[in-house]
Every structure is written in structure tokens, then in C-alpha cells.
mmCIF file of C-alpha atoms and ligand atoms in Angstrom:
data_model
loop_
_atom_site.group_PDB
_atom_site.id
_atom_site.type_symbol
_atom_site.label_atom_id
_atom_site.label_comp_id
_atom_site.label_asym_id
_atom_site.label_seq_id
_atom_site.Cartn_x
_atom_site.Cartn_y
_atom_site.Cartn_z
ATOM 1 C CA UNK A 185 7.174 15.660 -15.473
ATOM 2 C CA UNK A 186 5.874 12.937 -18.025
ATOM 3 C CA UNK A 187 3.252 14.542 -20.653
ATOM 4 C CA UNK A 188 0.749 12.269 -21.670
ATOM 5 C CA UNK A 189 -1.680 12.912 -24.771
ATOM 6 C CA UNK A 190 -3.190 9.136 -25.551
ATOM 7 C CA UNK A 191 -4.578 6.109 -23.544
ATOM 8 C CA UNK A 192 -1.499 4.229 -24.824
ATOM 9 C CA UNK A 193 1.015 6.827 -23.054
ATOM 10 C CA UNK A 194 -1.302 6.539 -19.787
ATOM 11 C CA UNK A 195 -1.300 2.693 -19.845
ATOM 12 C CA UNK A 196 2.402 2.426 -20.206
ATOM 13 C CA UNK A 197 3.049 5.594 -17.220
ATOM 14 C CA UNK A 198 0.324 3.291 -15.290
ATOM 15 C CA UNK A 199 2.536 0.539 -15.649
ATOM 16 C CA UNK A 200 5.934 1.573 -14.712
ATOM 17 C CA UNK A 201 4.477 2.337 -11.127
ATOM 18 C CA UNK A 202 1.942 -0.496 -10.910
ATOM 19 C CA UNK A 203 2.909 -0.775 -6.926
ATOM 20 C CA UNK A 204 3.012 3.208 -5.736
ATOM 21 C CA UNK A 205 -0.119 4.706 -4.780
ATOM 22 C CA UNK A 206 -1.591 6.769 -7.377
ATOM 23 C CA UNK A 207 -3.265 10.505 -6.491
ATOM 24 C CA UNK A 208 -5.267 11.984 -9.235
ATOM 25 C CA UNK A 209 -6.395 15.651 -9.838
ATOM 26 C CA UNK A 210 -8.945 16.658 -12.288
ATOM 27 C CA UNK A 211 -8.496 20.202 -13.294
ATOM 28 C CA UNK A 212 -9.635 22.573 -16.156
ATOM 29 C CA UNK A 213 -6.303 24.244 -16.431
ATOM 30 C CA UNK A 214 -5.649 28.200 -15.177
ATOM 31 C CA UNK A 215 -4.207 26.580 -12.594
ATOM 32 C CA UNK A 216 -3.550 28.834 -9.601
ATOM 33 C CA UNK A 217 -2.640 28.207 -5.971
ATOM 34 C CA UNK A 218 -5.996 26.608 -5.038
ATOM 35 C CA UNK A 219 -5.121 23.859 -7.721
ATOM 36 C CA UNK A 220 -1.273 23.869 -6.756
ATOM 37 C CA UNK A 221 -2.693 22.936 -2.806
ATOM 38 C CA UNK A 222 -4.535 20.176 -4.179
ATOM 39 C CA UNK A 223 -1.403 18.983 -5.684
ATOM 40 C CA UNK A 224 0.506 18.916 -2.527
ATOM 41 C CA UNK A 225 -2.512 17.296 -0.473
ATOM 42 C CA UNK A 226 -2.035 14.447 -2.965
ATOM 43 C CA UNK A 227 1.781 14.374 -2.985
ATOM 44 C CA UNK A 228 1.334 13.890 0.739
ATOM 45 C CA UNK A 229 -0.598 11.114 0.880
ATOM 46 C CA UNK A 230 -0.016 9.429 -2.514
ATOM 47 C CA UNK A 231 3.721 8.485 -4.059
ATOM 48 C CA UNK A 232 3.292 9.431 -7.591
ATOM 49 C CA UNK A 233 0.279 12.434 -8.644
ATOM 50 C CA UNK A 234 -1.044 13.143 -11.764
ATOM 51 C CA UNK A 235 -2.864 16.260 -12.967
ATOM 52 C CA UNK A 236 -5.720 16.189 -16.064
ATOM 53 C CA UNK A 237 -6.066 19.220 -17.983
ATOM 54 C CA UNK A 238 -9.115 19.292 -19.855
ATOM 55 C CA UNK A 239 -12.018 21.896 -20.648
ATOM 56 C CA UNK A 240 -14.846 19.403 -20.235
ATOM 57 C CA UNK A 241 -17.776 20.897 -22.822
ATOM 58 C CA UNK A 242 -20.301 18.601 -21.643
ATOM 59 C CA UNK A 243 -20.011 20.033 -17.924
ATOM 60 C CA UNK A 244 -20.996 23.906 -19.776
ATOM 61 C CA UNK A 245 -24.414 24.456 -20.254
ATOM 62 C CA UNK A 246 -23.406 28.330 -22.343
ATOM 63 C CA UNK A 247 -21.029 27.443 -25.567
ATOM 64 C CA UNK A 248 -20.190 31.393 -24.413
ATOM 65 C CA UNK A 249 -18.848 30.063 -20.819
ATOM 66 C CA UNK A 250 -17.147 27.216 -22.811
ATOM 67 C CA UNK A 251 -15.730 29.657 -25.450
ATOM 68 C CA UNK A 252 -14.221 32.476 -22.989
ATOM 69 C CA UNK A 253 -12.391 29.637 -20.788
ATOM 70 C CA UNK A 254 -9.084 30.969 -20.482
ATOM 71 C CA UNK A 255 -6.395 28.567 -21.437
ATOM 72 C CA UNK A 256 -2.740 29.046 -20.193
ATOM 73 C CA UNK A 257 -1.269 25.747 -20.625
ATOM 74 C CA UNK A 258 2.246 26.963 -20.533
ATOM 75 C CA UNK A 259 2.434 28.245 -17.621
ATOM 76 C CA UNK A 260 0.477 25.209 -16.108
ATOM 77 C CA UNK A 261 2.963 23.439 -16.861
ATOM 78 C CA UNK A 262 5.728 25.179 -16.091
ATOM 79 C CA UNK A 263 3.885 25.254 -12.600
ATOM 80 C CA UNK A 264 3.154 21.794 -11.804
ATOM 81 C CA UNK A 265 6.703 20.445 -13.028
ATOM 82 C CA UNK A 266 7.473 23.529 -10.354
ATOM 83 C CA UNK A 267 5.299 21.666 -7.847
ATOM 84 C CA UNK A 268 7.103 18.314 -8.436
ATOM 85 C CA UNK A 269 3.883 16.933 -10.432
ATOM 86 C CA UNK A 270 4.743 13.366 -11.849
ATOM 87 C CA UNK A 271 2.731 13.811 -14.554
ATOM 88 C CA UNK A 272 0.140 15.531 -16.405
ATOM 89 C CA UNK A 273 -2.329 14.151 -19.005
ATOM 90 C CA UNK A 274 -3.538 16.187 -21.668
ATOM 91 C CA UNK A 275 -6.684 14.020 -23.137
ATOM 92 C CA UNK A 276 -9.046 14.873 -25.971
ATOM 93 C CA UNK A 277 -12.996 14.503 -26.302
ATOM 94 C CA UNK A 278 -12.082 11.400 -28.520
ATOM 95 C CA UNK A 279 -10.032 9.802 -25.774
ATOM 96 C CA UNK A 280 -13.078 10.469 -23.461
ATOM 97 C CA UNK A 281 -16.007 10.501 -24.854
ATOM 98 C CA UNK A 282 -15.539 7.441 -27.675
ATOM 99 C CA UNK A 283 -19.342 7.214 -28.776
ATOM 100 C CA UNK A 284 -19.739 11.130 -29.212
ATOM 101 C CA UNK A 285 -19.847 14.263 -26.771
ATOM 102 C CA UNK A 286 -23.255 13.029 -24.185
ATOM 103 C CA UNK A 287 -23.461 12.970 -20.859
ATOM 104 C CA UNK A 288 -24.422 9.662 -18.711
ATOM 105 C CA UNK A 289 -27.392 10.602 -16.788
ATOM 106 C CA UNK A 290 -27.107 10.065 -12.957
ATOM 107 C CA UNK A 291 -29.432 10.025 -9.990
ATOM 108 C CA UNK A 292 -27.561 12.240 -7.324
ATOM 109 C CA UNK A 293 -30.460 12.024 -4.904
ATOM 110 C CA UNK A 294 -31.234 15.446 -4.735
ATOM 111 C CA UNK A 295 -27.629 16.638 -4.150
ATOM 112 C CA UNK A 296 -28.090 18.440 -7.301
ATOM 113 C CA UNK A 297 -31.600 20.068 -6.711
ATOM 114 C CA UNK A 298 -30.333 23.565 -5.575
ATOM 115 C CA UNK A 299 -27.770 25.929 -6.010
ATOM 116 C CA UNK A 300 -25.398 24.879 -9.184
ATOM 117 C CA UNK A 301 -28.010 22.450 -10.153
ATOM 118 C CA UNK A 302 -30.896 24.893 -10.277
ATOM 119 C CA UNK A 303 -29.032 27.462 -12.798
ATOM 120 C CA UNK A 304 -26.357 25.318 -14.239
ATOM 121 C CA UNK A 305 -29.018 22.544 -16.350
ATOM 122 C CA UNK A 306 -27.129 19.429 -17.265
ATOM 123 C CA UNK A 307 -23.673 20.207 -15.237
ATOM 124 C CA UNK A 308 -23.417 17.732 -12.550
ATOM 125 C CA UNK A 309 -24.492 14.895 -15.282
ATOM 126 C CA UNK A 310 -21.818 16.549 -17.563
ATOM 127 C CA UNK A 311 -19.198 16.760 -14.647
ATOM 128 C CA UNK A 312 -19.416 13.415 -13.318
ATOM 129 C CA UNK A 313 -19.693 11.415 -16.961
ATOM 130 C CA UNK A 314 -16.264 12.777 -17.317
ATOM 131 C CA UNK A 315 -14.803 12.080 -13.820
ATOM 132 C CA UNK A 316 -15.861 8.547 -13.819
ATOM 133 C CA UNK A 317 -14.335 8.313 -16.904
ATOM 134 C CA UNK A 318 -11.033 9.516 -15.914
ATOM 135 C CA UNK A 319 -11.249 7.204 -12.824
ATOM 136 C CA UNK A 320 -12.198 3.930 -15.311
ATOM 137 C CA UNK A 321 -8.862 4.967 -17.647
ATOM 138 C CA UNK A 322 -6.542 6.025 -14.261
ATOM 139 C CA UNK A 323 -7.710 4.149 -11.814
ATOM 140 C CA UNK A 324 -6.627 6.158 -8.949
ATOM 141 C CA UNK A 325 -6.265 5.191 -5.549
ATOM 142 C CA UNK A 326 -7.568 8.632 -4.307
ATOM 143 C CA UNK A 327 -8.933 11.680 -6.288
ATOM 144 C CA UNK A 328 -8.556 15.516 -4.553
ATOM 145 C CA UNK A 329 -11.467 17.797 -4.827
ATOM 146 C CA UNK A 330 -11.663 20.934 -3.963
ATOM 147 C CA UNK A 331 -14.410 21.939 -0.988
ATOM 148 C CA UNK A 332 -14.643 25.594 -3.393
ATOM 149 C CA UNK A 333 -16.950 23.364 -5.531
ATOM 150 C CA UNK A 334 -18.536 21.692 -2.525
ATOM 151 C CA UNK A 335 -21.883 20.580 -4.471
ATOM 152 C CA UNK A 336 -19.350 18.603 -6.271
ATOM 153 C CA UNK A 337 -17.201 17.067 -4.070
ATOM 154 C CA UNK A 338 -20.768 15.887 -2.567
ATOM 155 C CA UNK A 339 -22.086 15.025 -5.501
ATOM 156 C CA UNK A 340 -18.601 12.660 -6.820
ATOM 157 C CA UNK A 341 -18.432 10.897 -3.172
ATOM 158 C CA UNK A 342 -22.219 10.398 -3.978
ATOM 159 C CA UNK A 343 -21.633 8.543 -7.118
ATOM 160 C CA UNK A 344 -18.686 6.846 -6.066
ATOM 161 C CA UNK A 345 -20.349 5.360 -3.013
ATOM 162 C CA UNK A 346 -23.229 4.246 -5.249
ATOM 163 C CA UNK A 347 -21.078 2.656 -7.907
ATOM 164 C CA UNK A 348 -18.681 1.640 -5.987
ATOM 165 C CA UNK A 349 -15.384 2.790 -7.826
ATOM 166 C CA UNK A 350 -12.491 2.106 -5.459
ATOM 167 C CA UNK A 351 -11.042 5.347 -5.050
ATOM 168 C CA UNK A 352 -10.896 7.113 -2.104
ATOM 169 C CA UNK A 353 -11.731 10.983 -2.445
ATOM 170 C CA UNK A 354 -9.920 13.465 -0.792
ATOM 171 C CA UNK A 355 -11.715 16.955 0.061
ATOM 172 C CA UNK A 356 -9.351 19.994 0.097
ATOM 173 C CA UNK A 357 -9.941 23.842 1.583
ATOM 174 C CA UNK A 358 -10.698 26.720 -0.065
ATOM 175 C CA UNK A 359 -7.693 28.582 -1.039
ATOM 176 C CA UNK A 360 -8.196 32.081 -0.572
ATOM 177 C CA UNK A 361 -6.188 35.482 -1.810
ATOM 178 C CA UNK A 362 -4.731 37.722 1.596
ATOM 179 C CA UNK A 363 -7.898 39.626 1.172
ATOM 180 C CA UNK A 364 -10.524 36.231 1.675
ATOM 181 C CA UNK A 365 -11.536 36.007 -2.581
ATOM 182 C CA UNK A 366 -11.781 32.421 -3.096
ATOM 183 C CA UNK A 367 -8.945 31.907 -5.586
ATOM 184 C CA UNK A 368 -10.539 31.242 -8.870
ATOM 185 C CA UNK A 369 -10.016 30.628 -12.835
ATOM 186 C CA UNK A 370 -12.254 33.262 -12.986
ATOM 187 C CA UNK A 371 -10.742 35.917 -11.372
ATOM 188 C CA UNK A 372 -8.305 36.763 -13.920
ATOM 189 C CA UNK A 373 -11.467 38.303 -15.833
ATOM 190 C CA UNK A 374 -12.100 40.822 -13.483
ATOM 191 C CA UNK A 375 -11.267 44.061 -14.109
ATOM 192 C CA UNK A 376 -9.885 46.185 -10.995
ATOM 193 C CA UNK A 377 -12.876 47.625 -9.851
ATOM 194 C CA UNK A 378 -14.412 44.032 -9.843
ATOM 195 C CA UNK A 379 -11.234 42.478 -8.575
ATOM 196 C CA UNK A 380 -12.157 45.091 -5.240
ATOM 197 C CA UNK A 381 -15.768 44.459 -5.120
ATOM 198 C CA UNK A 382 -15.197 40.802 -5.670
ATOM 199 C CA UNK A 383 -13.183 40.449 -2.228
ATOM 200 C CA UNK A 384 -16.126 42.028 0.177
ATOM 201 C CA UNK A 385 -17.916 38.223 -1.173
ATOM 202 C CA UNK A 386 -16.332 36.803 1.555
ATOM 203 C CA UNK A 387 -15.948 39.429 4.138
ATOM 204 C CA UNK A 388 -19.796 39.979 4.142
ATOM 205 C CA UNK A 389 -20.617 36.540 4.712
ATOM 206 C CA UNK A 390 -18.075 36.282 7.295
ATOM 207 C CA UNK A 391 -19.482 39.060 8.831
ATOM 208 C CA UNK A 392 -22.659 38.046 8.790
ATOM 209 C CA UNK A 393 -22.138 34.623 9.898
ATOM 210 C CA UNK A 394 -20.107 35.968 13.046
ATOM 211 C CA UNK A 395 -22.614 38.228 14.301
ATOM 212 C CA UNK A 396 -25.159 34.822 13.587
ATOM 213 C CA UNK A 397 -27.840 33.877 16.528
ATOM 214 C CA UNK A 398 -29.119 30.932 15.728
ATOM 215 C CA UNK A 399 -31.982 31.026 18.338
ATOM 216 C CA UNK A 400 -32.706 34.306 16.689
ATOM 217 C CA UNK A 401 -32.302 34.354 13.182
ATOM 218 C CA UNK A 402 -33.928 31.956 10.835
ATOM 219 C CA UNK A 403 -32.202 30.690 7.738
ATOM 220 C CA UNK A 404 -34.877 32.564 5.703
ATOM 221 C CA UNK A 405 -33.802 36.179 7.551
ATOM 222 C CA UNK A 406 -30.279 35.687 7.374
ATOM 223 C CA UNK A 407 -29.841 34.639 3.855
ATOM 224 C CA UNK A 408 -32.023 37.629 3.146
ATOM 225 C CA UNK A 409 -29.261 39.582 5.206
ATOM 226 C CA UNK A 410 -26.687 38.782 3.132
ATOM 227 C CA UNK A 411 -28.640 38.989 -0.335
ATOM 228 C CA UNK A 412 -29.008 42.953 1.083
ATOM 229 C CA UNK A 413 -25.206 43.351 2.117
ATOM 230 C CA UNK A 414 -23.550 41.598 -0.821
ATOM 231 C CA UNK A 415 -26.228 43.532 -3.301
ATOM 232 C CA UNK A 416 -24.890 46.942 -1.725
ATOM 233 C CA UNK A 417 -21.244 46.212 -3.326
ATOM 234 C CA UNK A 418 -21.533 48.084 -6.618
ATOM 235 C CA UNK A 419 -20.692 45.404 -9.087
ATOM 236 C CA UNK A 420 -21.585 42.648 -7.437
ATOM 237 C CA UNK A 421 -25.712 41.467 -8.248
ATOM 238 C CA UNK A 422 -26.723 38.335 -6.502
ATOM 239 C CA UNK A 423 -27.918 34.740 -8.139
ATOM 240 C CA UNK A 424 -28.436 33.159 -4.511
ATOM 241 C CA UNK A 425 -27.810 32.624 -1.031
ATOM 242 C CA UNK A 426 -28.465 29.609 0.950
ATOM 243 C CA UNK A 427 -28.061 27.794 3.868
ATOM 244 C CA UNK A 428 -27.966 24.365 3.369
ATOM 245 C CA UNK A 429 -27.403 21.023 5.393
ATOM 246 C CA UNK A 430 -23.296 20.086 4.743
ATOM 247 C CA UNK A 431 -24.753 16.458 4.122
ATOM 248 C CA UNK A 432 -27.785 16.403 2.164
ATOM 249 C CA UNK A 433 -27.659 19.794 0.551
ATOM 250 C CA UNK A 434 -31.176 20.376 1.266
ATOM 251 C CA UNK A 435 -31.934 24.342 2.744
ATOM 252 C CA UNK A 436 -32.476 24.378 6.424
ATOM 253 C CA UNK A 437 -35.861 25.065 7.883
ATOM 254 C CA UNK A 438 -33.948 26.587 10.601
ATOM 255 C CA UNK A 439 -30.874 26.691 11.976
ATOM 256 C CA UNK A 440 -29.757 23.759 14.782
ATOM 257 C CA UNK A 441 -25.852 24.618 15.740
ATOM 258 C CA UNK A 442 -25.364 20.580 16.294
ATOM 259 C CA UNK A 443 -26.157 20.030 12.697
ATOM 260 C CA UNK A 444 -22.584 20.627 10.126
ATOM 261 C CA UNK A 445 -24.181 23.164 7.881
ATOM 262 C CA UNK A 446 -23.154 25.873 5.648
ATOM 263 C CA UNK A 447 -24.034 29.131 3.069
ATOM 264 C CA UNK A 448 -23.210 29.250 -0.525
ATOM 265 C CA UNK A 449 -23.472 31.959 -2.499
ATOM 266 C CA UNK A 450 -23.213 32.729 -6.616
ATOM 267 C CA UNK A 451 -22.837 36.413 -7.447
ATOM 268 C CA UNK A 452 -22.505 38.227 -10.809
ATOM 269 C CA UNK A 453 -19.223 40.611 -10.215
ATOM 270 C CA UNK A 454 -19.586 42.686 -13.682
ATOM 271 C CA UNK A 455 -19.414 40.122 -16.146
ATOM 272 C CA UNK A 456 -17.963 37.401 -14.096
ATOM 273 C CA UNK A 457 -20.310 34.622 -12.057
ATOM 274 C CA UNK A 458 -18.483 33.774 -8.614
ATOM 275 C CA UNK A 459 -18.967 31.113 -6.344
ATOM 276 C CA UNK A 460 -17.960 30.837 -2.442
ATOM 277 C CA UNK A 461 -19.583 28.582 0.470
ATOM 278 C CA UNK A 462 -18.359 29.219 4.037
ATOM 279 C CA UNK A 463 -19.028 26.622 7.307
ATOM 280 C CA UNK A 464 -22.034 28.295 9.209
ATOM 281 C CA UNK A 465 -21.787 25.304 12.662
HETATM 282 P P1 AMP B 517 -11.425 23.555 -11.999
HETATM 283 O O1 AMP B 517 -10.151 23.632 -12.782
HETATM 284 O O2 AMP B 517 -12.055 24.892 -11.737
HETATM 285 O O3 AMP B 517 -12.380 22.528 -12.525
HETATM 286 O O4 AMP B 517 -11.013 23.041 -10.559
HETATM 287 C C1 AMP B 517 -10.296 21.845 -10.393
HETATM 288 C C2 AMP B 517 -10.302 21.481 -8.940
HETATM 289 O O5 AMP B 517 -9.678 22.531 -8.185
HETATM 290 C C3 AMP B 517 -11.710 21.313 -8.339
HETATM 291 O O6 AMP B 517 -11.702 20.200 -7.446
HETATM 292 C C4 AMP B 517 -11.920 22.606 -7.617
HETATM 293 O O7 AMP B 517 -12.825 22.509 -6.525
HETATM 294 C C5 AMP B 517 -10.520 22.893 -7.119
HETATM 295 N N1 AMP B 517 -10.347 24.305 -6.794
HETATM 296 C C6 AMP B 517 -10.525 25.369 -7.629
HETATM 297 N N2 AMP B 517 -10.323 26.512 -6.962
HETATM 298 C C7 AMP B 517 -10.017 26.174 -5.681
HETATM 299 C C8 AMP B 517 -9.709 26.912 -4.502
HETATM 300 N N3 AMP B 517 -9.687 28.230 -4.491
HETATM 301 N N4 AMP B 517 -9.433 26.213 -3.380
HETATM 302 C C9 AMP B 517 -9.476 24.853 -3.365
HETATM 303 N N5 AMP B 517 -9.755 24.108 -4.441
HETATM 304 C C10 AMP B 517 -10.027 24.752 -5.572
#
């Protein structure tokens, strides 16, 4: 697997494969097998894949979150050579961010209004400044995000569509543990008790979505439901639940089984913020 650490090194990779279809996946390293399965989406539909690494500060809106990112680039590495990765690029802020460390600003059209946008200030803007500037230096043919950060999967085919980059981008599932967590960077933080509490996340959403009526529960009741049974796991305190259209990202009014839809939730699990989002119809 080719490492590459400047512009010039990307131009000249770039080059020796000017023909094969290119797949590109942005990552902030701790890779795990969520990251790995994006890998092999793009190895099956691309001929040659390349993995970023970077911890993208303007995308952090706590210099603590920023700080405590865990950083395990050896074994990343050692895992996506593993994985048949092509190559890897290994950028710094100067490489991306030439005229100092700002953000673009953006108009996502109110994909950003609730959920990560609402208690995250400044992190879509800081996100997709530095995708669009890996797709202006790569210029991938396709780009694979994961649908564990749905909001921004949204939010990048939002931008793309409006600024027309040519890539196309490629959603991938949620990779889960045996016992439903959502695999996560994160997760390495908890401690056992939390690494316990964090799987019932999933479970009691699951639950809760399966015993769902939509002609008798109203988005309003059952997000309240699952506020109630997630807030009765010991270390687990709730940020928010919501039901929201799978297009727009705007909360439903009420729940219409012909209309894609889905919950996401944020928790606090001890020390450690979680994310998850499930398919409700
Ligand atoms: P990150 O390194 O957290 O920025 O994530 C890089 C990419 O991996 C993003 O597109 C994430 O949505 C995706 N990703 C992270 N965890 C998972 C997971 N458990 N399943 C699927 N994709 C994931």
C-alpha cells in the first residue's frame, strides 16, 4: 500500500492510474470494521481505493473532543494494507487548508437544522470545507460514506448536487458489534460498565420501533418513549431523540408508513457522546 504525505506524492499516485476508477474514503483514523466495510464497498465497485487519515479540527467545535481523539495509526495501517487498500494519504492542515484553519460557509438547506447541527455549532461547515477539498485534490470518481453519520451523508450529496462535483457518493450500512452497538471510534473509551449499557442504545430503539403503530402513536409520544427507556440504562443520559423525514431531515408531524423515515438518537454513555439512527418505514 502506497503512503502518501504531500500533494506532489498524490499527483504522481493520481497519475500512474489516470484510466482505473478511483474510490475514495475519508476517515479520521481508529479505524475499525465499520471503516474496513467501507473499504470493501469501494474495492467492489472502484479498481484502485484510497483511504485519508486525518483529524479534521475545523469539523470539532470542543478543542477537548479534538484533543482526546484517539490516534492508532499503526495499526490502521497495518489494517488497510490487510484489506488490500491501494493507498492511504496522510495530509496535513497545510496541505488542506493553504490560507489558514476556516471553514467555507455552506447553505445545506436546512439539512443541518436539527440533531448534529443543533449541538455540534460549526460542524457540518467544518466537515464539508474539508471533504470538498479532498475531492478538488483526488478527484474521485465515487466517495463512501457511512449511513452511521447519516446527517452527513445527506448533507455531502447535498453539496455535491449543488456544486456539482462529479463524484458519485456511495452510502454504506451501519456496522454493528454481535450485540447491535454501532461500531464506533468512540467505543474504545468506554469503560465495561459503559461498554454494557452502551449496547441496550440499539436494542431499545429496536424495540420500540417494532412494537410501533403508526395510526396510534405520534412521533411526539414515541420519541418520548424512547427518551424514558434509553434514560432507564444507568449510564446512559439522553441529548435527543427524533424522528425525522430520511430526505429532508425535518421531524415528522406524524408518522405516514409510505414516507422513508427514520430515529436518531445522541446519548451521553459516562463520558462518551454516542450516536445511532435506525429506519422507522
Ligand atoms: P470517521 O472516521 O468517524 O470520520 O468515519 C469515517 C467514515 O466511516 C464516515 O463515513 C462514517 O460514517 C463511517 N463509519 C464510521 N463508523 C461506521 C459504522 N459503524 N458503520 C458504517 N460506517 C461507519
Amino acid at each position: 500500500m502506497e503512503h502518501i504525505r504531500s500533494i506532489e506524492e498524490l499527483a504522481r499516485w493520481k497519475s500512474e492510474g489516470r484510466e482505473k476508477k478511483l474510490g475514495f474514503v475519508p476517515t479520521m483514523g481508529a479505524l475499525h470494521e465499520g471503516h474496513l466495510s467501507l473499504v470493501r464497498l469501494s474495492q467492489s465497485k472502484c479498481d484502485r481505493t484510497l483511504v485519508s487519515i486525518y483529524v479534521n479540527p475545523t469539523q470539532f467545535n470542543k478543542a477537548e473532543d479534538l484533543e482526546k481523539y484517539p490516534n492508532t495509526l499503526e495499526e490502521d495501517l497495518r489494517a488497510l494494507d490487510a484489506q488490500g487498500c491501494d493507498a492511504v494519504f496522510l495530509p496535513d492542515a497545510a496541505m488542506l487548508y493553504p490560507d489558514g484553519l476556516e471553514a467555507r460557509s455552506f447553505d445545506f438547506e436546512g439539512l443541518d437544522r436539527y440533531m448534529e447541527g443543533e449541538g455540534r455549532p460549526g460542524h457540518f461547515e467544518g466537515m464539508a470545507t474539508v471533504v470538498t477539498r479532498f475531492f478538488d485534490l483526488i478527484k474521485p470518481d465515487c466517495a463512501i460514506f457511512g449511513e452511521k453519520d447519516y446527517q452527513q451523508l445527506s448533507i455531502i450529496k447535498q453539496v455535491v448536487a449543488k456544486e456539482r462535483w462529479p463524484v458519485e457518493i456511495v452510502p454504506a450500512a451501519i456496522s454493528r458489534e454481535p450485540d447491535g452497538l454501532a461500531m464506533s471510534s468512540r467505543n474504545m473509551r468506554l469503560t465495561a460498565y459503559e461498554r454494557e449499557d452502551a449496547a441496550q442504545i440499539f436494542s431499545r430503539l429496536q424495540s420500540a420501533i417494532s412494537k410501533l403503530n403508526s395510526q396510534e402513536s405520534t412521533p411526539e409520544t414515541f420519541e418520548t418513549a424512547c427518551i424514558k427507556a434509553l434514560n432507564a440504562v444507568p449510564t446512559i443520559n439522553v441529548e435527543y431523540v427524533r424522528c425525522c423525514d430520511a430526505l429532508t431531515l425535518q421531524p415528522l408531524d406524524q408518522f405516514d408508513a409510505s414516507r422513508s423515515s427514520r430515529v436518531f438518537a445522541a446519548v451521553q454513555c459516562g463520558k462518551v457522546r454516542l450516536i445511532d439512527n435506525l429506519p422507522l418505514f
